[in-house]
mmCIF file of C-alpha atoms (C1' of nucleotides) in Angstrom:
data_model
loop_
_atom_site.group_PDB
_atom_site.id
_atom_site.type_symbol
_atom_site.label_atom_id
_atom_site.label_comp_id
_atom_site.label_asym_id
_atom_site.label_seq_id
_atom_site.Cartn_x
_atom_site.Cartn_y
_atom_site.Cartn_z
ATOM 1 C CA UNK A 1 117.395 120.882 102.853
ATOM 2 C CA UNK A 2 113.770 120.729 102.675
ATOM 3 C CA UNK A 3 113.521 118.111 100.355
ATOM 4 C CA UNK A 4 115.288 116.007 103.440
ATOM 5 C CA UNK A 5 112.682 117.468 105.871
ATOM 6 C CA UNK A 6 109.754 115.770 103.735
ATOM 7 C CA UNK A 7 111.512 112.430 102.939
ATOM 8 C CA UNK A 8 111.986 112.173 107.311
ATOM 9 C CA UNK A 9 108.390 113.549 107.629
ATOM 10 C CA UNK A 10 106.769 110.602 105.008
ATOM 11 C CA UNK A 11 108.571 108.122 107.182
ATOM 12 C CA UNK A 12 107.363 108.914 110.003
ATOM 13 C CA UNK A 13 104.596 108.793 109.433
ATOM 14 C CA UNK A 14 104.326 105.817 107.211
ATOM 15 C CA UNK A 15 104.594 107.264 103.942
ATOM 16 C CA UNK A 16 106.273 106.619 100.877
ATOM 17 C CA UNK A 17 108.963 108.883 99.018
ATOM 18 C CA UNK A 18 107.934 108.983 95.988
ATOM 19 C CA UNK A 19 109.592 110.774 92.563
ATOM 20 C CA UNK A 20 106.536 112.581 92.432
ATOM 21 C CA UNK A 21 106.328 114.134 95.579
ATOM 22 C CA UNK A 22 110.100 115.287 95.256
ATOM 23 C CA UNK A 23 108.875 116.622 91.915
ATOM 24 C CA UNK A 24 106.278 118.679 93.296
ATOM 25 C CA UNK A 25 107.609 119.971 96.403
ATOM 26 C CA UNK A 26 110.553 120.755 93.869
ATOM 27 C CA UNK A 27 108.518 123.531 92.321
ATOM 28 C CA UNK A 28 107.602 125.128 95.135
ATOM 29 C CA UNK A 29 111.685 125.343 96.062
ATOM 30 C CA UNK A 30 112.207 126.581 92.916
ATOM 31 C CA UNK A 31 109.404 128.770 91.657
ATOM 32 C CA UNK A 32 107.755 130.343 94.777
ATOM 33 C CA UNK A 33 104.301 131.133 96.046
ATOM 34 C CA UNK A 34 101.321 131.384 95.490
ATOM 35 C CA UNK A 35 100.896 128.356 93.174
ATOM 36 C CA UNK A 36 97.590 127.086 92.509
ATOM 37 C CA UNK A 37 97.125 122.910 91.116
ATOM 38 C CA UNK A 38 97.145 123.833 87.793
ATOM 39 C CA UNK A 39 100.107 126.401 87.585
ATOM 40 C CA UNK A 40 101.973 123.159 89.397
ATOM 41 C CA UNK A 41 100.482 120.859 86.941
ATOM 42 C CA UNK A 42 101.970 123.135 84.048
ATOM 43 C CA UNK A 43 104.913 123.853 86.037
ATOM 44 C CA UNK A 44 105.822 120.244 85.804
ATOM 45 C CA UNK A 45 104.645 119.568 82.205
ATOM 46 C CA UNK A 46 106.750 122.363 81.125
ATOM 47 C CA UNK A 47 110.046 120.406 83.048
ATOM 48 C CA UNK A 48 108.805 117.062 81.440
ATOM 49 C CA UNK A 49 107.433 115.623 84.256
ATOM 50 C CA UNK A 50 104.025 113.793 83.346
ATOM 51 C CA UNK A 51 102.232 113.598 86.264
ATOM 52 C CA UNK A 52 98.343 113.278 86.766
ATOM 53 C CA UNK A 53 96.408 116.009 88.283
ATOM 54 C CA UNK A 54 94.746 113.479 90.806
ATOM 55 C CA UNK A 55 98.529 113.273 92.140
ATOM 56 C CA UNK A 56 99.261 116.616 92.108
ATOM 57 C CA UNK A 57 96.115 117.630 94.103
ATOM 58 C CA UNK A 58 96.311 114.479 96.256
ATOM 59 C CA UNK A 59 100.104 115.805 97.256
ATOM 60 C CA UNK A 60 99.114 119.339 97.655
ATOM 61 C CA UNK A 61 96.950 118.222 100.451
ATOM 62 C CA UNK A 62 99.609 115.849 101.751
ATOM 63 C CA UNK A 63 102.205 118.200 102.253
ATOM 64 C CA UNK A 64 99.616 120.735 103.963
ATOM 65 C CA UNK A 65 98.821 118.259 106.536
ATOM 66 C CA UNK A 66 102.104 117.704 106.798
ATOM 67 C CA UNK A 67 102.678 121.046 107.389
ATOM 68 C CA UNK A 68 105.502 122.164 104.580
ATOM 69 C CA UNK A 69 102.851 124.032 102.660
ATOM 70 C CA UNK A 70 100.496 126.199 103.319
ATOM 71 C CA UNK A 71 96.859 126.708 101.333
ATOM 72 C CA UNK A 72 95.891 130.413 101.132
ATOM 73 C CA UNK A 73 92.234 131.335 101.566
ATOM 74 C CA UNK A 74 91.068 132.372 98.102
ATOM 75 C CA UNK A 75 89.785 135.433 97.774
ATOM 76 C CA UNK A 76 88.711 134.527 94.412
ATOM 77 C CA UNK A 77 88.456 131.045 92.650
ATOM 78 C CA UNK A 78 91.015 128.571 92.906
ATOM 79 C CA UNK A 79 93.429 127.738 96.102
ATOM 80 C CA UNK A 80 96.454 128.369 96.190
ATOM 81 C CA UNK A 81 99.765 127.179 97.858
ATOM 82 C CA UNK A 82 103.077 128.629 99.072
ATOM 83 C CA UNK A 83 106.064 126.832 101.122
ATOM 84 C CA UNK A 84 105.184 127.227 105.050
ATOM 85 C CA UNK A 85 108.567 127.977 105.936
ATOM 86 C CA UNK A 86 108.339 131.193 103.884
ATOM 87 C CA UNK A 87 104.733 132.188 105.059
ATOM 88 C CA UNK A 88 105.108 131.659 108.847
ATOM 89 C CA UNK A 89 105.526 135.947 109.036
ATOM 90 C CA UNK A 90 104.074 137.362 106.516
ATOM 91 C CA UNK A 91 100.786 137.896 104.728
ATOM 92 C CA UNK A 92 99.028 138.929 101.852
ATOM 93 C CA UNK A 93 98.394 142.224 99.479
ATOM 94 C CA UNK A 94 96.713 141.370 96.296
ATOM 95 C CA UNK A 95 96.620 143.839 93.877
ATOM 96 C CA UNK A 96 92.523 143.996 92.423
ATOM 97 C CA UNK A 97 93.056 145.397 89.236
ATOM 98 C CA UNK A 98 95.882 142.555 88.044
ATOM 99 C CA UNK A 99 96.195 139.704 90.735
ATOM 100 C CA UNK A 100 99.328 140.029 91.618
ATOM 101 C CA UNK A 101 99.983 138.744 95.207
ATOM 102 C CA UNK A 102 102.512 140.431 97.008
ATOM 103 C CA UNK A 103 103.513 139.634 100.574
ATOM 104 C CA UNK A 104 103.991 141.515 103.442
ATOM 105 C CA UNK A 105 105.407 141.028 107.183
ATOM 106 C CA UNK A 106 102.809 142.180 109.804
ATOM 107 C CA UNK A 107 104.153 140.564 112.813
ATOM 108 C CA UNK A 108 103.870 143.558 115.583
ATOM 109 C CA UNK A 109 100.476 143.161 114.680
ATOM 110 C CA UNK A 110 100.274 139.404 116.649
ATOM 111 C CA UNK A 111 99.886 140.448 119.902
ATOM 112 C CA UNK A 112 96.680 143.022 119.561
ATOM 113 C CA UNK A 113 95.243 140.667 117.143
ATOM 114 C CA UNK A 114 95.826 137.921 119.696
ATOM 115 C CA UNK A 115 94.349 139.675 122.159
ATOM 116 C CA UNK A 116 91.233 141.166 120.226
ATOM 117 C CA UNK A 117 90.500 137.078 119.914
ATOM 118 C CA UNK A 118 90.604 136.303 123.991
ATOM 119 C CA UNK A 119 88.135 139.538 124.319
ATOM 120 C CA UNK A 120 85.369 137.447 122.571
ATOM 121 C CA UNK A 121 86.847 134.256 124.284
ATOM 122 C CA UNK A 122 88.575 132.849 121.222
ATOM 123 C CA UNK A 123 91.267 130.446 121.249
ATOM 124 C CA UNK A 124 93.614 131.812 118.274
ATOM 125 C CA UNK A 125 96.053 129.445 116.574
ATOM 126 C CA UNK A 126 96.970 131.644 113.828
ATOM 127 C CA UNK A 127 95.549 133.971 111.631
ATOM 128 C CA UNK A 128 95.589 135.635 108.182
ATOM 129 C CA UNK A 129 95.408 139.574 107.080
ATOM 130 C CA UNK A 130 94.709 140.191 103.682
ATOM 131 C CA UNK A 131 94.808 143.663 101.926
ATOM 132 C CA UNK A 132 92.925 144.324 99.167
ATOM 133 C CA UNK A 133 94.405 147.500 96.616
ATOM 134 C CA UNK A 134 96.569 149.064 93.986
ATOM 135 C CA UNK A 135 99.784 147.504 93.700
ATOM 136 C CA UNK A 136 102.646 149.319 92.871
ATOM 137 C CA UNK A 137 102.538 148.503 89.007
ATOM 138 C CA UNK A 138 98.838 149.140 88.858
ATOM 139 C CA UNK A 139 99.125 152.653 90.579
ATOM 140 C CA UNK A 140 101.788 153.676 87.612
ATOM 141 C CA UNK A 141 99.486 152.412 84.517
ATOM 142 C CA UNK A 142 96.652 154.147 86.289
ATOM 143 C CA UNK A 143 98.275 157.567 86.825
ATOM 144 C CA UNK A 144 100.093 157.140 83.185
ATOM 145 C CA UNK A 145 96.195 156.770 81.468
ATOM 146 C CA UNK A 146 94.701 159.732 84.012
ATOM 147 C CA UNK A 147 97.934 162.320 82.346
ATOM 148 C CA UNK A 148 97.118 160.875 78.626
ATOM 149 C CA UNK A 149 93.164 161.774 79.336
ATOM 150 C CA UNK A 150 94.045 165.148 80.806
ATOM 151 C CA UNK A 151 96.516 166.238 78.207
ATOM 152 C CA UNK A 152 94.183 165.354 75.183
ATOM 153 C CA UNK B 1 65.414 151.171 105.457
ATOM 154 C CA UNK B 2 67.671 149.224 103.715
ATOM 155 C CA UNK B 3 65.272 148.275 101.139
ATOM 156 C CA UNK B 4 64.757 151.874 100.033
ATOM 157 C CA UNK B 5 68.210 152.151 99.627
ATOM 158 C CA UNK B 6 68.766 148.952 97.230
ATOM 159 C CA UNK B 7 65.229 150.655 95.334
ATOM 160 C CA UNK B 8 67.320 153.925 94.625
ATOM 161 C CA UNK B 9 70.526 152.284 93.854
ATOM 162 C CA UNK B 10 69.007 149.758 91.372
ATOM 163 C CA UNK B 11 66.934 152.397 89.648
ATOM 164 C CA UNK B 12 70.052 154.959 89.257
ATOM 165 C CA UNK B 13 71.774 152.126 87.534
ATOM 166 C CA UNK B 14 69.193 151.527 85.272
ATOM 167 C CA UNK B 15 68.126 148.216 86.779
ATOM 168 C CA UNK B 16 64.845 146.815 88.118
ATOM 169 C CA UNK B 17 63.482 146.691 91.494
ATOM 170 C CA UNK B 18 61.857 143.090 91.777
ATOM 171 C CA UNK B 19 59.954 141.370 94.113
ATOM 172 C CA UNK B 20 62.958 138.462 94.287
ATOM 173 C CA UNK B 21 65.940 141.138 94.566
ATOM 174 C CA UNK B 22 63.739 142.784 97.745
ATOM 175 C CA UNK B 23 62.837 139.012 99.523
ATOM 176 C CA UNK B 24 67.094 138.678 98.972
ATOM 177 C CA UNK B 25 67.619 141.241 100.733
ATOM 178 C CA UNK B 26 65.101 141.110 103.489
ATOM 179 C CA UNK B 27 66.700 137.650 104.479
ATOM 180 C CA UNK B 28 69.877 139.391 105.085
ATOM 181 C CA UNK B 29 67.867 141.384 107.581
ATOM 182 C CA UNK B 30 66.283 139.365 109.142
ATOM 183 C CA UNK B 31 68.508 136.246 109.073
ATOM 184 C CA UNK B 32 72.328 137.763 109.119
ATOM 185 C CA UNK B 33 75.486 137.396 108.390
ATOM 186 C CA UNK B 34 77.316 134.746 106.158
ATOM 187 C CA UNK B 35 75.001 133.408 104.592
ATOM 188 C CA UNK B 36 76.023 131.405 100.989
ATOM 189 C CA UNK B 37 73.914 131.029 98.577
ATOM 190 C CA UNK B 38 72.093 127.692 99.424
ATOM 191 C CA UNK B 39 71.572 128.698 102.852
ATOM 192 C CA UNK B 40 69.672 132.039 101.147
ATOM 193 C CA UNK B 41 68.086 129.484 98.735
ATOM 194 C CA UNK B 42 66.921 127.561 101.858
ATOM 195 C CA UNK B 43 65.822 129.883 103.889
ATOM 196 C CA UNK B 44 63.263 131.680 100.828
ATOM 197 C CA UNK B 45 61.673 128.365 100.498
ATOM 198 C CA UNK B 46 61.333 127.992 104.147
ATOM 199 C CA UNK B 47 59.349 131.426 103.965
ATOM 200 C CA UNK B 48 57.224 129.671 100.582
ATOM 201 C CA UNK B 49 59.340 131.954 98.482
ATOM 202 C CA UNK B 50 60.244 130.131 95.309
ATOM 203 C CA UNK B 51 63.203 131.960 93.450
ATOM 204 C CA UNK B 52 65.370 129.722 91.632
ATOM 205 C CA UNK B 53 68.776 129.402 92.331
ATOM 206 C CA UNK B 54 70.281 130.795 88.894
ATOM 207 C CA UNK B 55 68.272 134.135 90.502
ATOM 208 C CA UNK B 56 69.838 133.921 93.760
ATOM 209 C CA UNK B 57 73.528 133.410 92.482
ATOM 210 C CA UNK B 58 72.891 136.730 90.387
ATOM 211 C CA UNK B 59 71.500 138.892 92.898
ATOM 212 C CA UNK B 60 73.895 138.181 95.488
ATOM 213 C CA UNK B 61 76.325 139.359 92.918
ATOM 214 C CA UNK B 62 74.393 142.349 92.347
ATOM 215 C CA UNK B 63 73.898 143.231 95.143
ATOM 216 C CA UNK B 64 77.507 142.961 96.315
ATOM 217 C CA UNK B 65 78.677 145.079 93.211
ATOM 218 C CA UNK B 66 75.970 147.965 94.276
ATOM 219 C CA UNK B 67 77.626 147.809 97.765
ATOM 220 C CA UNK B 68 74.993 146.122 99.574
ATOM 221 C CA UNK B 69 76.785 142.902 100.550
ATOM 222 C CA UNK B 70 80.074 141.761 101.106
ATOM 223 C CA UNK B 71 81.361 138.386 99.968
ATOM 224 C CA UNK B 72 83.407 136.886 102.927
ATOM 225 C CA UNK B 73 86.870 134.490 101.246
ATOM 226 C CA UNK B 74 86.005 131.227 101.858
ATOM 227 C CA UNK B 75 88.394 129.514 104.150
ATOM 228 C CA UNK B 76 86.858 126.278 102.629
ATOM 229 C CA UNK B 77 84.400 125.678 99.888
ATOM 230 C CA UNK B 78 81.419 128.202 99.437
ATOM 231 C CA UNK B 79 81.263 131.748 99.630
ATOM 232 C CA UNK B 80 79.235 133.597 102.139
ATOM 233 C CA UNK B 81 77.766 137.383 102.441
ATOM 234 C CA UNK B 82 76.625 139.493 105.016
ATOM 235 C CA UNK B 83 75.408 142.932 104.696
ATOM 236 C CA UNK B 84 78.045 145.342 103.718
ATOM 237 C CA UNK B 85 77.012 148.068 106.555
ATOM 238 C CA UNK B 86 77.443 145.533 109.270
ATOM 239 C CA UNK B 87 80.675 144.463 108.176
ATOM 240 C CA UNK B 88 82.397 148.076 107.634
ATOM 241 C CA UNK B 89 84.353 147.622 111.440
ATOM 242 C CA UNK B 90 84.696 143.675 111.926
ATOM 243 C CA UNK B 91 86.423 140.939 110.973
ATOM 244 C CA UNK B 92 85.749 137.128 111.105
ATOM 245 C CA UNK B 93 87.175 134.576 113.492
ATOM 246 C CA UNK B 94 86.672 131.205 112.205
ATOM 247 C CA UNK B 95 86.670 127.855 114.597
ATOM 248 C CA UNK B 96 88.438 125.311 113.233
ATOM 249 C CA UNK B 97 86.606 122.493 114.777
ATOM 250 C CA UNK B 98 82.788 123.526 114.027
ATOM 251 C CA UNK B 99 82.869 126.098 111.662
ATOM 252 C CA UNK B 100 81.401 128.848 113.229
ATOM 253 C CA UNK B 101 82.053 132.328 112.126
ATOM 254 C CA UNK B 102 82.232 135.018 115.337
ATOM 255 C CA UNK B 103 82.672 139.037 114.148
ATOM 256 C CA UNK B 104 85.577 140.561 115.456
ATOM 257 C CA UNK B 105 86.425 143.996 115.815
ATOM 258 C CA UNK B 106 89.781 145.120 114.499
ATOM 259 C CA UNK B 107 89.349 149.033 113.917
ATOM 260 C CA UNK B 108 92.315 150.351 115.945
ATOM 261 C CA UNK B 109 94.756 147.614 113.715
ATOM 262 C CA UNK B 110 93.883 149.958 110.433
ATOM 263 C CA UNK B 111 96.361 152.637 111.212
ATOM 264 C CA UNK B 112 99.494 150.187 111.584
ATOM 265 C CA UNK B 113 98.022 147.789 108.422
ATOM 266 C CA UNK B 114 97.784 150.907 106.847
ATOM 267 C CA UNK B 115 101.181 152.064 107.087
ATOM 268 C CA UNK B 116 102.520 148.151 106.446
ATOM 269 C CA UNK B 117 100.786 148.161 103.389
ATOM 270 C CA UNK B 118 102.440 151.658 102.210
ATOM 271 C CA UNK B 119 106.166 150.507 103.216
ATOM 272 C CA UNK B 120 105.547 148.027 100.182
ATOM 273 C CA UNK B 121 104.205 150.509 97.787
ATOM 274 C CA UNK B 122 100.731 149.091 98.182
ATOM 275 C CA UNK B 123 97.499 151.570 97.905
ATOM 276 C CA UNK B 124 95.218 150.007 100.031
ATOM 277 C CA UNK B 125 90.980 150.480 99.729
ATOM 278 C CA UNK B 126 90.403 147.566 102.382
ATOM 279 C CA UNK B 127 91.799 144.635 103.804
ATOM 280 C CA UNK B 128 90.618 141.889 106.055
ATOM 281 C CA UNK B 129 91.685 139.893 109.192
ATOM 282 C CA UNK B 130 90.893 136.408 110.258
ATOM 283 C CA UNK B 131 91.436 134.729 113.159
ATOM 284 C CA UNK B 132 91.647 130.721 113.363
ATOM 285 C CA UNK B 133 90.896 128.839 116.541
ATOM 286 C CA UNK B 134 88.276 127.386 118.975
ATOM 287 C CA UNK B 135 85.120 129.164 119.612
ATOM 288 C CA UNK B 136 84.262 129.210 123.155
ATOM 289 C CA UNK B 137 81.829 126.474 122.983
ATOM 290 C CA UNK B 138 84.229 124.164 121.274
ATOM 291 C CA UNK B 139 86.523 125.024 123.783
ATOM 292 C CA UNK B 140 84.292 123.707 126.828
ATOM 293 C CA UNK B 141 84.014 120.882 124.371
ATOM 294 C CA UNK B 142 87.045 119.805 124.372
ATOM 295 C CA UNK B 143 87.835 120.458 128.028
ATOM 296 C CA UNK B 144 84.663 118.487 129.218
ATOM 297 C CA UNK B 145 86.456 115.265 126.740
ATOM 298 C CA UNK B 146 89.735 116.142 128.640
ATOM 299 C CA UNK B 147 88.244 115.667 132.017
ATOM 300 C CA UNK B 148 85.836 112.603 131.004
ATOM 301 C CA UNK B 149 89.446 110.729 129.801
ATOM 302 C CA UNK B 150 91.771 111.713 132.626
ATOM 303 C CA UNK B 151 89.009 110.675 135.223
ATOM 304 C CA UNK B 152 88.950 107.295 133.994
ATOM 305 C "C1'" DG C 1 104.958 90.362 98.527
ATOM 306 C "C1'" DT C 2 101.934 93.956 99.825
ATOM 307 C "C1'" DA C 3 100.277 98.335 101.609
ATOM 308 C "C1'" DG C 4 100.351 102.451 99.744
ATOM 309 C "C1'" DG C 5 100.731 105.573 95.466
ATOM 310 C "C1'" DT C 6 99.518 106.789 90.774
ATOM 311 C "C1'" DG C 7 96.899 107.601 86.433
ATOM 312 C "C1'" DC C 8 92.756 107.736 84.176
ATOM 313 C "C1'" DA C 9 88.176 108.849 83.685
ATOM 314 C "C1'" DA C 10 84.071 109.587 85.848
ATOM 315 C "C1'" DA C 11 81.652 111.854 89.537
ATOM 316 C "C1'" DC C 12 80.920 115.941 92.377
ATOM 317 C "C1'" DG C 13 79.412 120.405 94.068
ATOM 318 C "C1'" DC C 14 79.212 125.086 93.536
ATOM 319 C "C1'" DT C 15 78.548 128.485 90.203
ATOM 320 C "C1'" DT C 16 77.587 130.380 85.613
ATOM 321 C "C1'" DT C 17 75.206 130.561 81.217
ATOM 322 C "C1'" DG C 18 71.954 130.056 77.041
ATOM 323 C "C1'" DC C 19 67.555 130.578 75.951
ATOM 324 C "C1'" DA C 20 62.569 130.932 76.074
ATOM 325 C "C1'" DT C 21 59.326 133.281 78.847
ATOM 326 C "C1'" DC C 22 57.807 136.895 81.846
ATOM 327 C "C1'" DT C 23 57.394 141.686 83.705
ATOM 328 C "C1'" DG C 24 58.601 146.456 85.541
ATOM 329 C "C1'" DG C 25 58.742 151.031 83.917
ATOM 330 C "C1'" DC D 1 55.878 147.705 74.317
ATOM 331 C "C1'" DC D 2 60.512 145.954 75.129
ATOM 332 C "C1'" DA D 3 64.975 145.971 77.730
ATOM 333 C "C1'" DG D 4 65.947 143.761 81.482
ATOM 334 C "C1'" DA D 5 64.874 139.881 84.886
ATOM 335 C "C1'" DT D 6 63.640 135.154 85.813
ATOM 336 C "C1'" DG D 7 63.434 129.988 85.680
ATOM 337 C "C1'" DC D 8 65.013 125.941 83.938
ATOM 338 C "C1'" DA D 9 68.270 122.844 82.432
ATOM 339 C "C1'" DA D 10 72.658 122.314 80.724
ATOM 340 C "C1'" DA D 11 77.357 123.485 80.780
ATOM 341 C "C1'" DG D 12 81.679 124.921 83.271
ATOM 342 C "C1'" DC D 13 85.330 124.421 86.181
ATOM 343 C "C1'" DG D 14 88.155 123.248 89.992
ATOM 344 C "C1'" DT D 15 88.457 119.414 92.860
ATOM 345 C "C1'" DT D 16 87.663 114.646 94.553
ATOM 346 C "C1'" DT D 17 87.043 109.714 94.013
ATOM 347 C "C1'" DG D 18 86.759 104.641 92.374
ATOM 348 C "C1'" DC D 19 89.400 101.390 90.525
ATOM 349 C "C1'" DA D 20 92.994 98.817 88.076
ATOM 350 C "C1'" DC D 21 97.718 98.984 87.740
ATOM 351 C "C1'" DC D 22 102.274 100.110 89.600
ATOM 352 C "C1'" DT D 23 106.177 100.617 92.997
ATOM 353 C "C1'" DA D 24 108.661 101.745 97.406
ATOM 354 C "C1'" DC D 25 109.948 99.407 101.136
#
DNA sequence: GTAGGTGCAAACGCTTTGCATCTGG
DNA sequence: CCAGATGCAAAGCGTTTGCACCTAC
């Protein structure tokens, strides 16, 4: 259980367990990705759980370094978060006209990517692909307001 | 020229050419890629051109909607540009340890991202790829401490 | 008991905006 | 001449920080 994996992981490395940390990794276990401060901060509210926004950014960070989340790169705004279990093969198609952030699983793509970084004598560690597009949602609205312009 | 091209744009939009949007511009040419705005800020004073920043945030923006630029995601804090043209057929690798930004190009991925992106219903109009790791200078970096400690 | 965590409010840094003034067409 | 652009200063907004109080160990 993951919440066992973070309790071992604060100890180690001299950390306390505290109920807010539980709380917050919590949402991520329950809710999903792609969770920015805020949305946590509500998140919790919304479950009664009162906890400063200091905390909740201070914790964010914490369990990035520790390396059970994992902050996306914004493409716009604010930074989000997602559990790094779930991200380790996949990646990211967000949707321009609403938002929406779907993931995807590009992992054949590792080894010319890998080796497009040693041809300009780059050490990779990892790496992100984002697509930018129509998602699946978007393309329907779009094509239902084309047929209501062409039939007036 | 580029510059003729930003004149015709801006004028078939119904906007202005002016003497700040074209030194803007001209420091993309002659300075590069990923710049953010302070650096763009900087480097117009540097050249005893005083444009405030307000100015500088807006044309950036401008000149990314007409095409021109290309705002990079920030990894981390402050979004950069670079000139759309140049950017058509790379993508960025990013060293972790100094920051640096190396192009990188990724053309022959855009068939198989392509086709990942339709297998989840996605219509994609771009994506982008970047690559975390140690630039080759970091690298000898790092090596040289390596040596300097096992030597002792 | 005490080092480390939390909450609060203030500070921060990048970006955007309101408004008076200026200027390209 | 006047819609659109600029400069300035102030406001916005997400995030970070200082500090007094609290709590896990």
């Amino acid at each position: 259980m993951l919440k066992d994996v973070m309790r071992k992981k604060l100890r180690e490395q001299g950390n306390r367990v505290t109920a807010q940390r539980e709380a917050i990794l919590k949402i991520f276990e329950e809710v999903g990705d792609h969770l920015g401060a805020e949305d946590v901060y509500q998140l919790l509210l919304r479950r009664r759980r009162r906890i400063s926004k200091a905390t909740v950014y201070r914790t964010l960070e914490l369990l990035t370094s520790m390396g059970l989340l994992r902050r996306l790169e914004p493409n716009e705004g604010v930074y989000r978060y997602e559990l790094a279990e779930s991200s380790s093969n996949h990646h990211h198609a967000i949707c321009t006209s609403c938002g929406t952030i779907m993931n995807i699983d590009l992992k054949d793509l590792e080894n010319s990517i890998q080796q497009a970084a040693e041809s300009i004598g780059f050490n990779m560690t990892n790496y992100s692909v984002v697509i930018y597009g129509l998602c699946p949602s978007c393309q329907k609205k779009i094509n239902a307001e084309t047929e209501m312009i062409s039939s007036k």
